[in-house]
Coordinates of N, CA and C and ligand atoms in Angstrom, one line a residue:
M1 N 48.8 -12.6 -19.2 CA 47.6 -13.0 -19.4 C 46.7 -14.5 -19.5
L2 N 45.7 -14.9 -18.7 CA 45.5 -16.1 -18.6 C 44.6 -16.6 -19.8
E3 N 44.6 -17.4 -20.6 CA 44.0 -17.8 -21.5 C 42.4 -17.9 -21.1
W4 N 41.3 -17.6 -21.6 CA 40.0 -17.9 -21.4 C 39.7 -19.3 -21.6
R5 N 39.4 -20.4 -20.9 CA 39.5 -21.9 -21.6 C 37.6 -22.3 -21.2
A6 N 37.5 -23.2 -21.6 CA 36.0 -23.7 -21.3 C 35.2 -23.3 -20.1
V7 N 36.1 -23.1 -18.8 CA 35.3 -23.4 -17.9 C 35.4 -21.9 -17.4
D8 N 36.4 -21.3 -18.4 CA 35.7 -19.6 -17.9 C 35.0 -19.2 -19.2
K9 N 34.7 -19.7 -19.8 CA 33.5 -19.2 -20.7 C 32.3 -19.7 -20.2
A10 N 32.1 -20.8 -19.6 CA 31.0 -21.5 -18.7 C 30.5 -20.2 -17.7
L11 N 32.0 -20.1 -16.9 CA 31.9 -19.2 -15.7 C 31.2 -17.7 -16.4
Q12 N 31.7 -17.1 -17.2 CA 31.2 -15.6 -17.8 C 29.8 -15.9 -18.3
N13 N 29.4 -17.0 -19.1 CA 28.2 -17.0 -19.4 C 27.3 -16.8 -18.2
L14 N 27.6 -17.5 -16.6 CA 27.0 -17.7 -15.6 C 27.0 -16.4 -15.2
I15 N 28.0 -15.8 -15.5 CA 27.9 -14.3 -14.7 C 27.0 -13.5 -15.6
D16 N 27.1 -13.2 -16.8 CA 26.5 -12.9 -17.3 C 25.0 -13.2 -17.2
L17 N 24.9 -13.9 -16.8 CA 23.1 -14.8 -16.2 C 22.9 -14.2 -14.8
Q18 N 23.7 -14.3 -14.1 CA 23.5 -13.7 -12.7 C 23.4 -12.3 -12.8
H19 N 23.9 -11.3 -13.5 CA 24.0 -9.9 -14.1 C 22.3 -9.3 -13.8
V20 N 21.6 -10.6 -15.0 CA 20.6 -10.0 -15.6 C 19.6 -10.5 -15.0
D21 N 19.9 -11.7 -13.7 CA 19.5 -12.1 -13.2 C 18.6 -11.3 -12.4
I22 N 20.3 -10.7 -11.0 CA 20.0 -9.6 -10.0 C 19.1 -8.8 -10.9
R23 N 18.8 -7.7 -12.1 CA 18.3 -6.8 -12.3 C 16.9 -7.6 -12.5
L24 N 16.4 -8.6 -13.1 CA 15.3 -8.9 -12.7 C 14.0 -9.3 -11.9
A25 N 15.2 -9.5 -10.8 CA 14.6 -9.5 -9.5 C 14.2 -8.4 -8.9
D26 N 15.1 -7.2 -9.0 CA 15.1 -5.6 -8.9 C 13.9 -5.5 -9.5
V27 N 13.6 -5.6 -10.8 CA 12.3 -5.0 -11.4 C 11.4 -5.7 -11.0
R28 N 10.9 -7.2 -11.2 CA 10.2 -7.8 -10.5 C 9.8 -7.5 -8.9
A29 N 10.6 -7.4 -8.3 CA 10.0 -6.8 -7.0 C 9.6 -5.5 -6.8
R30 N 9.9 -4.6 -8.4 CA 9.1 -3.0 -8.5 C 7.9 -3.4 -8.9
L31 N 7.9 -4.2 -9.3 CA 5.9 -4.7 -10.6 C 5.7 -5.4 -9.0
A32 N 5.9 -6.1 -8.3 CA 5.2 -6.7 -7.4 C 3.9 -5.4 -6.2
K33 N 4.9 -4.4 -6.6 CA 4.8 -3.4 -5.5 C 3.5 -2.7 -5.7
F34 N 3.3 -2.3 -7.6 CA 2.1 -1.6 -7.9 C 1.1 -1.8 -7.2
P35 N 0.1 -3.1 -7.5 CA -1.4 -3.3 -7.0 C -1.1 -2.7 -5.6
Q36 N -0.3 -3.1 -5.0 CA -0.6 -2.4 -3.7 C -0.4 -1.0 -3.3
K37 N 0.2 -0.4 -4.4 CA 0.4 1.1 -4.3 C -0.9 1.8 -4.7
L38 N -1.4 1.2 -6.3 CA -2.9 1.5 -6.3 C -4.2 1.1 -5.3
A39 N -3.9 -0.1 -4.8 CA -5.1 -0.1 -3.7 C -5.3 0.6 -2.5
A40 N -3.7 1.7 -2.1 CA -3.5 2.2 -1.2 C -4.0 3.7 -1.6
S41 N -4.1 4.0 -2.7 CA -4.6 5.1 -3.7 C -5.8 4.8 -3.6
D42 N -6.5 4.0 -3.6 CA -8.3 3.9 -4.0 C -8.7 3.7 -2.0
A43 N -8.1 3.3 -1.3 CA -8.0 3.3 -0.2 C -8.0 5.1 0.2
R44 N -7.4 5.9 -0.2 CA -7.6 7.0 0.4 C -9.1 8.0 -0.3
I45 N -8.7 7.5 -1.3 CA -10.5 7.8 -2.2 C -11.6 7.7 -0.9
A46 N -11.5 6.3 -1.5 CA -12.5 5.2 -0.2 C -12.8 6.5 1.3
A47 N -11.8 6.3 2.0 CA -12.0 7.4 3.1 C -13.0 8.6 3.0
A48 N -11.9 9.5 2.0 CA -12.8 10.7 1.5 C -14.0 10.5 1.5
K49 N -14.8 9.7 0.8 CA -16.0 9.7 0.6 C -16.6 9.1 1.8
A50 N -15.9 8.1 2.6 CA -16.8 7.6 3.9 C -16.9 8.8 4.9
T51 N -16.1 9.7 4.7 CA -16.4 10.8 5.6 C -17.3 11.7 4.7
L52 N -17.5 12.1 3.5 CA -18.6 12.8 3.0 C -20.2 11.8 3.6
D53 N -20.0 10.7 3.2 CA -21.3 9.8 3.5 C -21.6 9.7 4.6
A54 N -20.5 9.9 6.2 CA -21.0 10.2 7.3 C -21.7 11.4 7.7
S55 N -20.9 12.4 7.1 CA -21.8 13.8 7.2 C -22.9 13.8 6.4
K56 N -23.8 13.2 5.5 CA -24.5 13.1 4.6 C -25.1 12.4 5.9
A57 N -25.1 11.3 6.6 CA -26.0 10.5 7.3 C -26.3 11.7 8.5
A58 N -25.6 12.1 9.0 CA -25.6 13.0 10.2 C -26.6 13.9 10.1
Q59 N -26.4 15.0 8.4 CA -27.4 15.8 8.1 C -29.0 14.5 7.8
L60 N -28.8 13.4 7.8 CA -30.0 13.3 7.6 C -30.8 12.8 8.9
A61 N -30.2 12.9 9.5 CA -30.6 12.2 11.2 C -31.3 13.4 11.5
N62 N -30.8 14.5 11.7 CA -31.1 15.8 12.0 C -32.4 16.3 11.2
V63 N -32.3 15.8 9.9 CA -33.8 16.5 9.4 C -34.7 15.7 10.3
K64 N -34.5 14.5 10.7 CA -35.7 13.3 11.0 C -35.9 14.3 12.2
D65 N -34.6 14.0 13.2 CA -35.0 14.7 14.7 C -35.8 15.7 14.2
R66 N -35.5 17.3 13.6 CA -36.0 18.3 13.5 C -37.7 17.8 13.3
K67 N -37.8 16.9 12.1 CA -39.5 16.8 12.1 C -40.1 16.4 13.1
K68 N -39.1 15.4 13.9 CA -39.9 15.0 15.3 C -40.1 16.1 16.2
Y69 N -39.5 17.0 16.7 CA -39.4 17.9 17.4 C -40.7 18.9 17.2
E70 N -40.5 19.5 15.8 CA -41.8 20.0 14.9 C -43.3 19.2 15.2
L71 N -42.8 18.1 15.1 CA -44.5 17.5 15.7 C -44.9 17.4 17.2
D72 N -43.6 17.6 17.7 CA -43.6 17.5 19.3 C -44.4 19.2 19.6
V73 N -43.9 19.8 19.0 CA -44.5 21.3 19.4 C -45.9 21.5 18.7
E74 N -45.9 20.8 17.7 CA -47.5 21.2 17.3 C -48.3 20.0 18.5
S75 N -48.0 19.0 18.5 CA -49.0 18.2 19.3 C -49.3 19.1 20.8
W76 N -48.1 19.5 21.5 CA -48.4 20.2 22.5 C -48.7 21.4 22.6
K77 N -49.0 21.8 21.5 CA -50.0 23.5 21.0 C -51.3 22.6 21.1
D78 N -51.7 21.7 20.3 CA -53.2 21.0 20.6 C -53.7 20.7 22.0
R79 N -52.3 20.3 22.3 CA -53.2 19.9 24.0 C -53.5 21.1 24.7
A80 N -52.6 21.6 25.2 CA -52.7 23.2 25.4 C -53.9 24.3 25.3
R81 N -54.5 23.8 23.7 CA -55.6 24.3 23.3 C -56.4 23.9 24.0
K82 N -56.8 22.7 23.9 CA -58.1 21.7 24.4 C -58.0 22.1 25.8
Y83 N -57.2 21.9 26.7 CA -56.8 22.5 28.2 C -57.5 23.7 28.5
R84 N -57.5 24.4 27.2 CA -57.5 26.1 27.6 C -59.2 25.9 26.9
D85 N -59.7 25.3 26.3 CA -61.2 25.5 25.8 C -62.0 24.7 26.9
Q86 N -61.7 23.8 27.5 CA -62.1 23.2 28.5 C -62.4 24.5 30.1
T87 N -61.2 25.3 30.0 CA -61.3 26.0 31.0 C -62.8 26.7 31.5
S88 N -63.2 26.8 30.0 CA -64.7 27.8 29.8 C -66.0 27.2 30.4
Q89 N -65.6 25.8 30.5 CA -66.7 24.7 30.9 C -66.9 24.0 32.4
V90 N -65.7 24.6 32.8 CA -65.4 24.1 34.6 C -66.4 24.8 35.3
K91 N -66.8 23.7 36.2 CA -67.5 24.5 37.1 C -67.2 24.9 38.4
T92 N -65.9 24.0 38.5 CA -65.2 24.4 40.1 C -63.8 25.3 39.6
N93 N -63.9 25.8 40.9 CA -62.1 26.4 41.3 C -61.3 25.7 41.2
E94 N -61.3 24.4 42.1 CA -60.6 23.5 42.2 C -60.5 22.6 40.4
A95 N -61.4 22.6 39.6 CA -60.9 21.9 38.5 C -60.7 23.2 37.4
Y96 N -61.3 24.2 37.7 CA -60.4 25.1 36.9 C -58.4 25.3 37.0
R97 N -57.9 25.1 38.4 CA -56.6 25.0 38.7 C -56.0 24.0 38.2
A98 N -56.8 22.9 38.2 CA -56.2 21.5 37.5 C -55.8 21.9 36.0
L99 N -57.0 22.3 35.6 CA -56.9 22.4 33.9 C -55.6 23.3 34.0
Q100 N -55.8 24.4 34.5 CA -55.2 25.8 34.0 C -53.2 25.1 34.6
H101 N -53.5 23.9 35.7 CA -52.1 23.1 35.7 C -51.6 22.4 34.6
E102 N -52.3 21.9 34.0 CA -52.0 21.4 33.1 C -51.6 22.1 31.4
V103 N -52.4 23.6 31.7 CA -51.8 24.5 30.3 C -50.8 24.7 30.6
D104 N -49.9 24.7 31.8 CA -48.5 25.5 32.0 C -48.0 24.4 31.8
G105 N -48.1 23.2 32.3 CA -47.3 21.8 31.6 C -47.3 21.7 30.2
A106 N -48.3 21.6 29.4 CA -48.0 21.8 28.1 C -47.2 22.7 27.1
E107 N -47.3 23.7 28.0 CA -46.6 25.2 27.4 C -44.9 25.0 27.9
Q108 N -45.0 24.6 28.5 CA -43.3 24.0 29.3 C -42.8 22.9 28.4
E109 N -43.8 22.2 28.0 CA -43.3 21.3 26.9 C -43.4 22.1 25.9
I110 N -44.1 22.6 25.2 CA -44.0 23.4 24.5 C -42.2 24.3 23.8
A111 N -42.0 24.9 24.8 CA -41.0 25.6 24.9 C -39.5 24.9 25.0
S112 N -40.0 23.6 25.5 CA -38.4 22.5 25.8 C -38.5 22.2 24.3
A113 N -39.6 21.4 23.6 CA -39.7 20.7 22.4 C -38.9 22.0 21.1
E114 N -39.8 23.5 21.2 CA -38.6 24.5 20.3 C -37.1 24.8 20.9
D115 N -37.0 24.3 22.3 CA -35.6 24.6 22.4 C -34.6 23.6 21.6
R116 N -35.1 22.3 21.6 CA -34.7 21.2 21.3 C -34.5 21.6 19.8
L117 N -35.4 21.8 19.3 CA -35.8 22.6 17.6 C -34.8 23.2 16.9
L118 N -34.6 24.1 18.0 CA -33.8 25.5 17.5 C -32.3 25.0 17.5
E119 N -32.0 23.9 18.7 CA -30.8 23.5 18.6 C -30.2 22.5 17.5
Q120 N -31.2 21.9 17.2 CA -31.3 20.8 15.8 C -31.3 21.7 14.6
M121 N -31.9 23.1 14.5 CA -31.4 23.8 13.5 C -30.4 24.6 13.0
V122 N -29.5 25.0 14.3 CA -28.0 25.1 14.7 C -27.1 24.4 13.8
A123 N -27.6 23.1 14.5 CA -26.5 22.2 14.4 C -26.7 21.8 12.6
S124 N -27.9 21.8 12.4 CA -27.9 21.4 10.5 C -26.9 22.6 9.7
E125 N -27.1 23.7 10.4 CA -25.7 24.7 9.7 C -24.6 24.0 9.7
E126 N -24.0 23.7 11.0 CA -22.3 23.2 11.4 C -22.7 21.8 10.0
Y127 N -23.6 20.6 10.2 CA -23.3 19.7 9.5 C -23.6 20.3 7.7
D128 N -24.2 21.2 7.1 CA -23.8 21.8 5.9 C -22.7 22.2 5.7
R129 N -21.9 22.6 6.5 CA -20.5 23.4 6.3 C -19.6 21.8 6.4
K130 N -20.1 20.5 7.2 CA -19.2 19.3 7.0 C -19.4 18.9 6.1
I131 N -20.9 18.9 5.3 CA -21.1 18.1 4.1 C -20.3 19.1 2.5
K132 N -20.3 20.3 2.8 CA -19.3 21.2 1.9 C -17.9 20.5 1.7
A133 N -17.6 20.7 3.2 CA -15.9 20.6 3.6 C -15.3 19.3 2.8
S134 N -16.7 18.3 3.1 CA -16.2 17.0 2.5 C -16.0 16.5 1.6
E135 N -17.4 17.4 0.7 CA -16.9 17.4 -0.8 C -16.1 17.9 -1.2
A136 N -15.6 19.4 -0.9 CA -14.1 19.6 -1.3 C -12.8 18.8 -0.9
A137 N -12.9 18.7 0.6 CA -12.0 17.5 0.1 C -11.9 16.2 -0.5
L138 N -12.9 15.6 -0.8 CA -13.2 14.4 -1.7 C -12.7 14.9 -3.0
K139 N -12.9 16.0 -3.5 CA -12.6 16.5 -4.6 C -11.3 16.7 -4.8
E140 N -10.8 17.1 -3.8 CA -9.0 17.3 -3.9 C -8.2 15.7 -3.6
V141 N -8.9 15.3 -2.9 CA -8.1 13.5 -3.0 C -8.6 13.0 -4.2
E142 N -9.5 12.9 -4.8 CA -9.5 12.9 -6.2 C -8.7 13.1 -7.5
Q143 N -8.3 14.4 -7.5 CA -7.4 14.9 -8.2 C -6.0 14.6 -7.9
L144 N -5.5 14.5 -6.7 CA -4.5 14.2 -6.5 C -4.1 12.8 -6.7
E145 N -5.2 12.1 -6.2 CA -4.9 10.4 -6.9 C -5.1 10.2 -7.8
R146 N -5.5 10.9 -8.9 CA -5.7 11.1 -10.6 C -4.0 11.2 -10.8
V147 N -3.8 12.1 -10.2 CA -2.4 12.4 -10.8 C -1.3 11.0 -10.3
Q148 N -1.2 10.5 -9.2 CA -0.5 9.8 -8.4 C -0.5 8.4 -9.2
R149 N -2.1 8.4 -9.2 CA -2.4 7.0 -10.5 C -1.9 6.9 -11.7
S150 N -1.6 8.1 -12.3 CA -0.6 7.9 -13.7 C 0.8 8.2 -13.7
T151 N 1.2 8.4 -12.5 CA 2.2 8.4 -12.3 C 3.3 7.0 -11.7
I152 N 2.1 5.9 -11.2 CA 2.3 4.8 -11.3 C 2.1 4.0 -12.3
E153 N 0.9 4.7 -13.1 CA 1.3 3.4 -14.6 C 2.4 3.6 -15.1
A154 N 2.9 4.8 -15.1 CA 3.5 5.0 -16.4 C 5.0 4.6 -15.6
D155 N 5.2 4.4 -14.3 CA 6.3 4.0 -13.6 C 6.4 2.5 -14.3
R156 N 4.9 2.0 -13.8 CA 4.8 0.2 -14.2 C 4.8 0.2 -15.6
A157 N 4.6 0.7 -16.7 CA 5.1 0.7 -17.9 C 6.0 0.5 -18.6
V158 N 7.0 1.2 -17.5 CA 8.5 1.6 -17.8 C 8.7 0.1 -17.2
A159 N 8.8 -0.1 -15.9 CA 9.2 -1.4 -15.6 C 8.8 -2.5 -16.3
E160 N 7.4 -2.6 -16.9 CA 7.1 -3.4 -17.7 C 8.0 -4.0 -19.1
K161 N 8.5 -2.6 -19.2 CA 9.3 -2.6 -20.9 C 10.8 -3.2 -20.4
E162 N 11.3 -2.7 -18.9 CA 12.5 -3.3 -18.6 C 12.4 -4.9 -18.5
L163 N 11.2 -5.4 -18.1 CA 11.2 -6.4 -17.7 C 11.6 -7.2 -19.2
A164 N 10.6 -6.9 -19.8 CA 10.4 -8.0 -21.3 C 12.0 -7.6 -22.0
G165 N 12.6 -6.6 -22.1 CA 13.5 -6.4 -22.5 C 14.8 -7.1 -21.4
L166 N 15.0 -7.7 -20.0 CA 15.8 -8.4 -19.5 C 15.1 -10.0 -19.3
E167 N 13.9 -9.9 -20.1 CA 13.7 -11.4 -20.2 C 14.3 -12.0 -21.7
S168 N 14.3 -10.9 -22.6 CA 14.8 -11.5 -23.8 C 16.3 -11.5 -23.3
D169 N 17.0 -10.3 -22.7 CA 18.6 -10.4 -22.1 C 19.0 -12.1 -21.4
R170 N 17.6 -12.4 -21.0 CA 18.0 -13.6 -20.0 C 18.3 -14.9 -20.9
A171 N 16.9 -15.2 -21.7 CA 17.3 -16.2 -23.1 C 18.4 -15.9 -23.9
R172 N 18.9 -15.0 -24.2 CA 20.1 -14.9 -24.7 C 21.6 -15.4 -24.0
A173 N 21.3 -15.0 -22.9 CA 22.3 -15.5 -21.9 C 22.5 -17.3 -21.4
T174 N 20.9 -17.7 -21.7 CA 21.2 -19.1 -21.2 C 21.5 -19.5 -22.1
A175 N 21.0 -19.1 -23.9 CA 21.5 -20.1 -24.6 C 22.7 -20.6 -24.8
G176 N 23.7 -20.1 -24.0 CA 25.0 -20.4 -24.3 C 25.5 -21.5 -23.2
I177 N 24.6 -21.7 -22.3 CA 24.8 -22.5 -20.8 C 23.9 -23.8 -21.1
P178 N 25.1 -25.1 -21.0 CA 24.7 -26.6 -21.2 C 23.5 -26.4 -19.7
E179 N 22.0 -27.5 -20.4 CA 21.3 -27.2 -19.3 C 22.0 -28.0 -18.0
N180 N 22.5 -29.0 -17.9 CA 22.8 -29.3 -16.5 C 23.3 -28.0 -15.6
L181 N 24.1 -27.8 -16.1 CA 24.8 -26.0 -15.8 C 23.7 -25.4 -15.1
L182 N 23.4 -24.9 -16.0 CA 21.9 -24.3 -16.1 C 20.7 -24.4 -14.4
D183 N 20.7 -26.1 -14.8 CA 19.7 -26.7 -13.6 C 20.5 -26.4 -12.0
H184 N 22.2 -26.5 -12.6 CA 22.9 -26.1 -11.1 C 22.3 -24.6 -10.7
Y185 N 22.9 -23.8 -11.6 CA 22.5 -22.6 -11.2 C 21.1 -22.3 -10.6
D186 N 20.2 -22.5 -11.2 CA 18.8 -22.9 -10.9 C 18.8 -22.8 -9.3
R187 N 19.4 -24.3 -9.1 CA 19.3 -24.7 -7.7 C 19.7 -23.5 -6.8
I188 N 20.7 -23.1 -7.1 CA 21.6 -22.4 -6.1 C 20.9 -21.0 -5.9
V189 N 20.6 -20.3 -7.4 CA 19.4 -19.2 -6.9 C 18.2 -19.4 -5.9
K190 N 17.8 -20.6 -6.2 CA 16.5 -20.6 -5.2 C 17.0 -20.9 -3.7
K191 N 18.0 -21.5 -3.4 CA 18.6 -21.3 -2.3 C 19.2 -20.4 -1.4
H192 N 19.4 -19.2 -2.5 CA 20.4 -18.0 -1.9 C 19.8 -17.0 -2.2
H193 N 18.5 -16.8 -2.2 CA 17.5 -15.6 -3.0 C 17.9 -14.7 -4.1
G194 N 18.2 -15.8 -5.2 CA 18.8 -14.8 -6.0 C 20.2 -14.8 -6.5
V195 N 21.3 -15.1 -5.7 CA 22.7 -14.7 -6.0 C 23.3 -16.3 -6.2
A196 N 23.8 -16.8 -6.9 CA 24.4 -18.3 -7.1 C 25.5 -18.0 -7.3
L197 N 26.4 -16.9 -7.6 CA 27.8 -16.9 -7.8 C 28.9 -16.0 -6.7
A198 N 29.4 -16.0 -6.6 CA 30.0 -15.1 -5.5 C 31.9 -15.0 -6.3
E199 N 32.1 -14.0 -6.1 CA 33.5 -13.4 -6.6 C 34.6 -13.7 -5.8
V200 N 35.5 -14.3 -5.5 CA 36.5 -14.6 -4.5 C 37.4 -13.4 -4.3
R201 N 37.4 -12.8 -3.1 CA 37.7 -11.5 -2.9 C 38.6 -11.8 -1.8
D202 N 40.0 -11.1 -1.4 CA 40.5 -11.1 -0.4 C 40.7 -12.8 0.3
E203 N 40.6 -13.9 -0.8 CA 40.9 -15.0 -0.2 C 39.8 -15.4 0.7
K204 N 38.6 -14.3 0.1 CA 37.1 -14.8 0.9 C 36.2 -14.7 -0.1
C205 N 35.0 -15.6 0.1 CA 34.1 -16.1 -0.7 C 33.4 -14.5 -0.5
G206 N 33.0 -13.7 -1.7 CA 32.4 -12.5 -1.7 C 31.0 -12.4 -0.9
A207 N 30.6 -13.6 -0.8 CA 28.7 -13.6 -0.7 C 28.8 -13.8 0.8
C208 N 29.4 -15.0 1.5 CA 28.8 -15.0 2.9 C 30.2 -14.7 3.3
G209 N 31.3 -14.3 3.0 CA 32.7 -13.8 3.5 C 33.8 -15.0 4.7
M210 N 33.4 -16.0 4.3 CA 33.9 -17.0 4.5 C 35.3 -17.5 3.8
I211 N 36.5 -17.7 4.6 CA 37.9 -17.7 3.7 C 37.7 -18.7 2.6
V212 N 38.4 -18.8 1.8 CA 38.1 -20.2 0.5 C 40.2 -20.0 0.3
R213 N 39.9 -21.9 1.0 CA 41.2 -22.1 1.0 C 42.0 -22.1 0.4
P214 N 43.4 -21.3 0.5 CA 44.5 -21.3 -0.6 C 44.7 -22.3 -1.4
H215 N 44.4 -23.4 -1.5 CA 44.9 -24.8 -2.4 C 43.2 -24.6 -3.4
V216 N 42.7 -23.6 -3.4 CA 41.3 -24.3 -4.3 C 41.4 -22.7 -4.8
I217 N 42.3 -21.8 -4.6 CA 42.7 -20.4 -5.0 C 43.7 -20.7 -6.2
Q218 N 44.1 -21.6 -5.4 CA 46.0 -21.9 -6.3 C 44.8 -22.7 -7.6
E219 N 44.2 -23.9 -7.2 CA 43.5 -24.5 -8.5 C 42.4 -23.9 -9.0
M220 N 41.8 -22.7 -8.9 CA 40.6 -21.8 -9.4 C 42.2 -21.2 -10.6
R221 N 43.6 -20.8 -10.1 CA 44.3 -20.2 -11.0 C 44.7 -20.7 -12.1
R222 N 45.1 -22.3 -11.7 CA 45.9 -23.3 -12.9 C 44.7 -22.6 -14.0
A223 N 45.7 -22.4 -15.2 CA 45.5 -22.6 -16.6 C 44.5 -24.0 -16.8
D224 N 45.4 -24.9 -16.1 CA 44.6 -26.4 -17.0 C 43.6 -26.9 -16.2
S225 N 42.9 -26.2 -15.3 CA 41.9 -26.4 -14.3 C 40.9 -26.5 -15.1
S226 N 39.8 -27.7 -15.0 CA 38.9 -27.7 -16.0 C 37.3 -28.2 -15.1
Q227 N 37.6 -27.0 -13.7 CA 36.9 -27.5 -12.9 C 36.0 -26.4 -12.6
M228 N 34.8 -26.3 -11.6 CA 34.3 -24.9 -11.0 C 34.1 -25.5 -9.9
F229 N 34.6 -24.3 -8.8 CA 34.6 -24.6 -7.5 C 33.7 -23.7 -6.7
H230 N 33.2 -24.6 -5.9 CA 32.4 -23.8 -5.1 C 32.2 -23.3 -3.6
C231 N 31.6 -22.3 -3.5 CA 32.3 -22.2 -1.3 C 32.1 -23.1 -0.6
E232 N 33.0 -23.3 0.3 CA 32.5 -24.5 1.2 C 31.2 -24.3 2.0
T233 N 31.5 -23.0 2.1 CA 30.3 -22.6 3.5 C 29.1 -22.3 2.7
C234 N 28.8 -21.9 1.9 CA 27.5 -21.1 1.1 C 26.9 -22.0 -0.4
T235 N 28.1 -22.9 -0.5 CA 28.1 -23.2 -1.7 C 27.7 -22.9 -3.4
R236 N 27.9 -21.4 -3.3 CA 27.8 -20.6 -4.2 C 29.1 -21.1 -5.1
I237 N 28.8 -20.6 -6.2 CA 29.9 -20.9 -7.7 C 30.6 -19.7 -7.7
L238 N 31.9 -20.5 -7.2 CA 33.0 -19.1 -6.9 C 33.6 -18.7 -8.4
Y239 N 33.7 -17.8 -8.7 CA 34.4 -17.2 -9.8 C 35.9 -16.2 -9.1
F240 N 36.8 -15.9 -10.0 CA 37.6 -15.0 -9.8 C 38.4 -13.9 -11.0
I241 N 38.5 -12.7 -10.4 CA 38.7 -12.2 -11.4 C 40.2 -11.8 -11.2
E242 N 41.4 -11.8 -12.3 CA 42.8 -12.0 -12.6 C 42.9 -10.4 -13.0
P243 N 43.6 -9.5 -11.3 CA 43.4 -8.4 -11.8 C 44.6 -7.8 -12.9
G244 N 43.8 -7.2 -14.1 CA 44.9 -7.0 -15.4 C 43.8 -7.5 -16.4
V245 N 42.8 -8.4 -15.9 CA 41.7 -8.6 -17.0 C 41.0 -7.4 -17.9
S246 N 41.3 -6.9 -19.1 CA 40.6 -5.7 -19.2 C 39.6 -6.6 -20.6
S247 N 39.1 -7.5 -20.5 CA 37.9 -7.9 -21.7 C 37.0 -7.2 -21.0
A248 N 35.8 -7.3 -22.4 CA 34.4 -6.9 -21.4 C 33.6 -7.6 -20.9
S249 N 34.2 -9.2 -20.5 CA 34.1 -10.0 -19.7 C 34.1 -9.8 -18.6
A250 N 35.5 -8.9 -17.8 CA 35.7 -8.6 -16.5 C 34.8 -7.5 -16.5
A251 N 34.5 -6.3 -17.5 CA 34.1 -5.4 -17.0 C 32.5 -6.1 -16.3
S252 N 32.2 -6.9 -16.9 CA 30.3 -7.6 -17.1 C 30.3 -8.0 -15.7
A253 N 31.5 -8.8 -15.6 CA 31.6 -9.4 -14.0 C 31.3 -8.4 -13.2
A254 N 32.2 -7.5 -13.5 CA 32.8 -6.2 -12.1 C 31.4 -5.2 -11.8
A255 N 30.6 -5.2 -13.2 CA 29.4 -4.7 -13.1 C 28.3 -5.8 -12.1
S256 N 28.2 -7.1 -12.2 CA 27.5 -8.2 -11.6 C 27.5 -7.9 -10.4
T257 N 29.1 -7.9 -9.9 CA 29.9 -7.9 -8.3 C 29.5 -6.8 -8.0
S258 N 29.5 -5.9 -8.4 CA 28.9 -4.2 -7.7 C 27.2 -4.3 -7.3
H259 N 26.3 -5.1 -8.0 CA 25.3 -5.9 -7.4 C 25.2 -6.3 -6.1
E260 N 26.0 -7.0 -6.0 CA 26.1 -7.9 -5.0 C 26.2 -7.2 -3.9
S261 N 26.8 -6.1 -3.5 CA 27.3 -4.9 -2.5 C 26.1 -4.3 -2.0
Ligands
LIG1 ZN1 30.2 -18.4 0.3

């Protein structure tokens, strides 16, 4: 079995760090979605409220229309009455017929205004039903969203706790890594969406899949090597797990690797 050298120790620290960073990225991505989830919940309530408001507005317009048609009926009734009163004062048949024509016209107007009024009264019942249905729907949505929100808030609390734990894990992991190496790691992380290390598997870079040249693998396995190796294609830091290494380090590295796939 290989002896863990300085470079192995540094690599192991980086592997541990990457393991933490992958979980951190995951928890941060989850946290970033919560405002959107809460906004969607608010939007569902707002939509139900808007439906209720529209039903109420329609009912209000209906009440206005009914008042207008009631006034129409009254005003045509007044006019019909006036024409009828005048008929007793006319002297000629011609004038009488003309007035009678006016009376008939006014009565037709009364009838059609009453028809419109009746239509609006029937419609009013429908608007009442719509308002009741919209109110019930709003109540249901509000209740559903209350449950939804408390689930979201509980999930967020769990994620925030996880974040705090991982942040202290990260502080512990970085404590053992020299600053220049940490800077190097951070630069590669930024370039490669959070993954700076790649395990060499089947003589290939585990991240980008390009072949790692045999002499590099040989160098990596040399006990006296004091160098860190990078994938020539993606520039990630390469590491190699010797088969049969059964330390906690190997287990940790394996855990980190499983996150990548
Ligand atoms: Zn690569």
